Coordinates of C-alpha atoms in Angstrom, one line a residue:
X1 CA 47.2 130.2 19.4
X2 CA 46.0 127.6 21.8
X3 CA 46.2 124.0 20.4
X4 CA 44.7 122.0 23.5
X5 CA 47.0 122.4 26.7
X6 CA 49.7 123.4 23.5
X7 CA 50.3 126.5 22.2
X8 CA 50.5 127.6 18.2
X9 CA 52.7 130.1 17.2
X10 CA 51.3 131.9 13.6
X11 CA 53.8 132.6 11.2
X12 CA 53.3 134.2 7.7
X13 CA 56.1 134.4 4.9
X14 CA 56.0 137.5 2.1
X15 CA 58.3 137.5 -0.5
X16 CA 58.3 139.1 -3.8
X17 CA 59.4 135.8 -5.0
X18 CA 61.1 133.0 -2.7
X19 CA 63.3 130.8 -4.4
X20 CA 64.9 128.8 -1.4
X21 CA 62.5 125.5 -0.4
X22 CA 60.0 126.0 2.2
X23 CA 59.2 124.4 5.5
X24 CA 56.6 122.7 5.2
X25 CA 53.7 124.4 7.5
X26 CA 51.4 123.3 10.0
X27 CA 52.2 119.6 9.8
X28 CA 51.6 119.3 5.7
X29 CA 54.0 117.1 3.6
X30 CA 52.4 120.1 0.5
X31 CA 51.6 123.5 0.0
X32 CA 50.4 126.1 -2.7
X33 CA 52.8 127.7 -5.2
X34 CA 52.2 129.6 -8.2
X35 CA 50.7 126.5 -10.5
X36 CA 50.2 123.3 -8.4
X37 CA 51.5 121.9 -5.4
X38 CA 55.3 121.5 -4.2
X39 CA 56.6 119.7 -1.3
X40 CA 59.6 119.5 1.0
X41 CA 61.0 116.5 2.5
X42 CA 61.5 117.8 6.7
X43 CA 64.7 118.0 7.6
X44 CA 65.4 119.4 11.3
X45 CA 69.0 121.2 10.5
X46 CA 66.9 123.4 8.3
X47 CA 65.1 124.9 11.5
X48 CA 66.4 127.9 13.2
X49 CA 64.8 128.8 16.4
X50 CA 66.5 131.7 17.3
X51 CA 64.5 134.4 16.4
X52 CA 66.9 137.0 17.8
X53 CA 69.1 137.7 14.8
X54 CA 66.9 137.8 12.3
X55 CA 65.2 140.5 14.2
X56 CA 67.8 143.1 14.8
X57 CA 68.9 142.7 11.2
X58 CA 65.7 143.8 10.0
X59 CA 64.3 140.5 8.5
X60 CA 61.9 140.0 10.7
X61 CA 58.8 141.9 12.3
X62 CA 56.1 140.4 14.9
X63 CA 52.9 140.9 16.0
X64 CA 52.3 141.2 19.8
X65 CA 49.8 138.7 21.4
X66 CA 46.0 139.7 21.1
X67 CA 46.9 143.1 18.9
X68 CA 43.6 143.7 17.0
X69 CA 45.0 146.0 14.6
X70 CA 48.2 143.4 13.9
X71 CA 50.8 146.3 13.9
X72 CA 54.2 145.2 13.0
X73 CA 56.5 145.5 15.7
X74 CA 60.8 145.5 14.0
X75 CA 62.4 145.9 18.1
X76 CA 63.8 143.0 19.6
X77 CA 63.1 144.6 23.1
X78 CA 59.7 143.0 24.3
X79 CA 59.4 140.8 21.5
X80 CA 57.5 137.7 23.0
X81 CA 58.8 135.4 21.0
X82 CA 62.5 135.4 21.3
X83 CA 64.6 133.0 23.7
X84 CA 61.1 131.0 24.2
X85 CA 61.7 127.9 26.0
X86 CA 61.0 124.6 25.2
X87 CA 62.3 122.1 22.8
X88 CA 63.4 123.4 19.4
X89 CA 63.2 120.8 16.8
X90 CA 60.0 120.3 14.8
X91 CA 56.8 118.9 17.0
X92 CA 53.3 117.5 15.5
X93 CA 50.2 117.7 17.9
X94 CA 47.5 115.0 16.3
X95 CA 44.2 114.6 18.9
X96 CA 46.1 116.1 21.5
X97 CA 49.2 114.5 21.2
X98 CA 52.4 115.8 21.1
X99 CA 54.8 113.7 18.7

């Protein structure tokens, strides 16, 4: 997803019910639940970046760039988004900035 000269990677959650804390998403200190608002204080050591795992052990399907028909992909072999360089800790883009 472009973001400016940045780009925006989409990622969905789907659980039956999910009762370890979120991340918060998209740069939001909130987010929905079931009756109100909850929030979680950021906390980089909760991030993993490493995609990789979590796909060969089945808890984890993707979408390849530009698929119409967003079928679900479970192969770690031409998966775009594993060992993606760059920084991995938490980033913020506000009017174009990256912080």
């Amino acid at each position: 997803l472009p973001i400016g000269a940045h780009t925006g990677y989409v990622i969905a959650y789907f659980a039956e019910r999910f009762d370890a804390p979120r991340a918060n998403d998209w740069g939001a200190n909130q987010y929905p639940v079931d009756g109100g608002w909850d929030e979680v204080i950021e906390d980089a050591s909760a991030f993993d970046f490493d995609l990789r795992p979590y796909v060969e052990r089945g808890q984890l399907r993707w979408i390849a760039p530009g698929d119409q028909d967003l079928a679900l992909h479970d192969d770690v072999e031409g998966c775009p988004y594993v060992d993606l360089p760059g920084l991995r800790a938490p980033q913020r883009i506000e009017g174009g900035q990256l912080w």
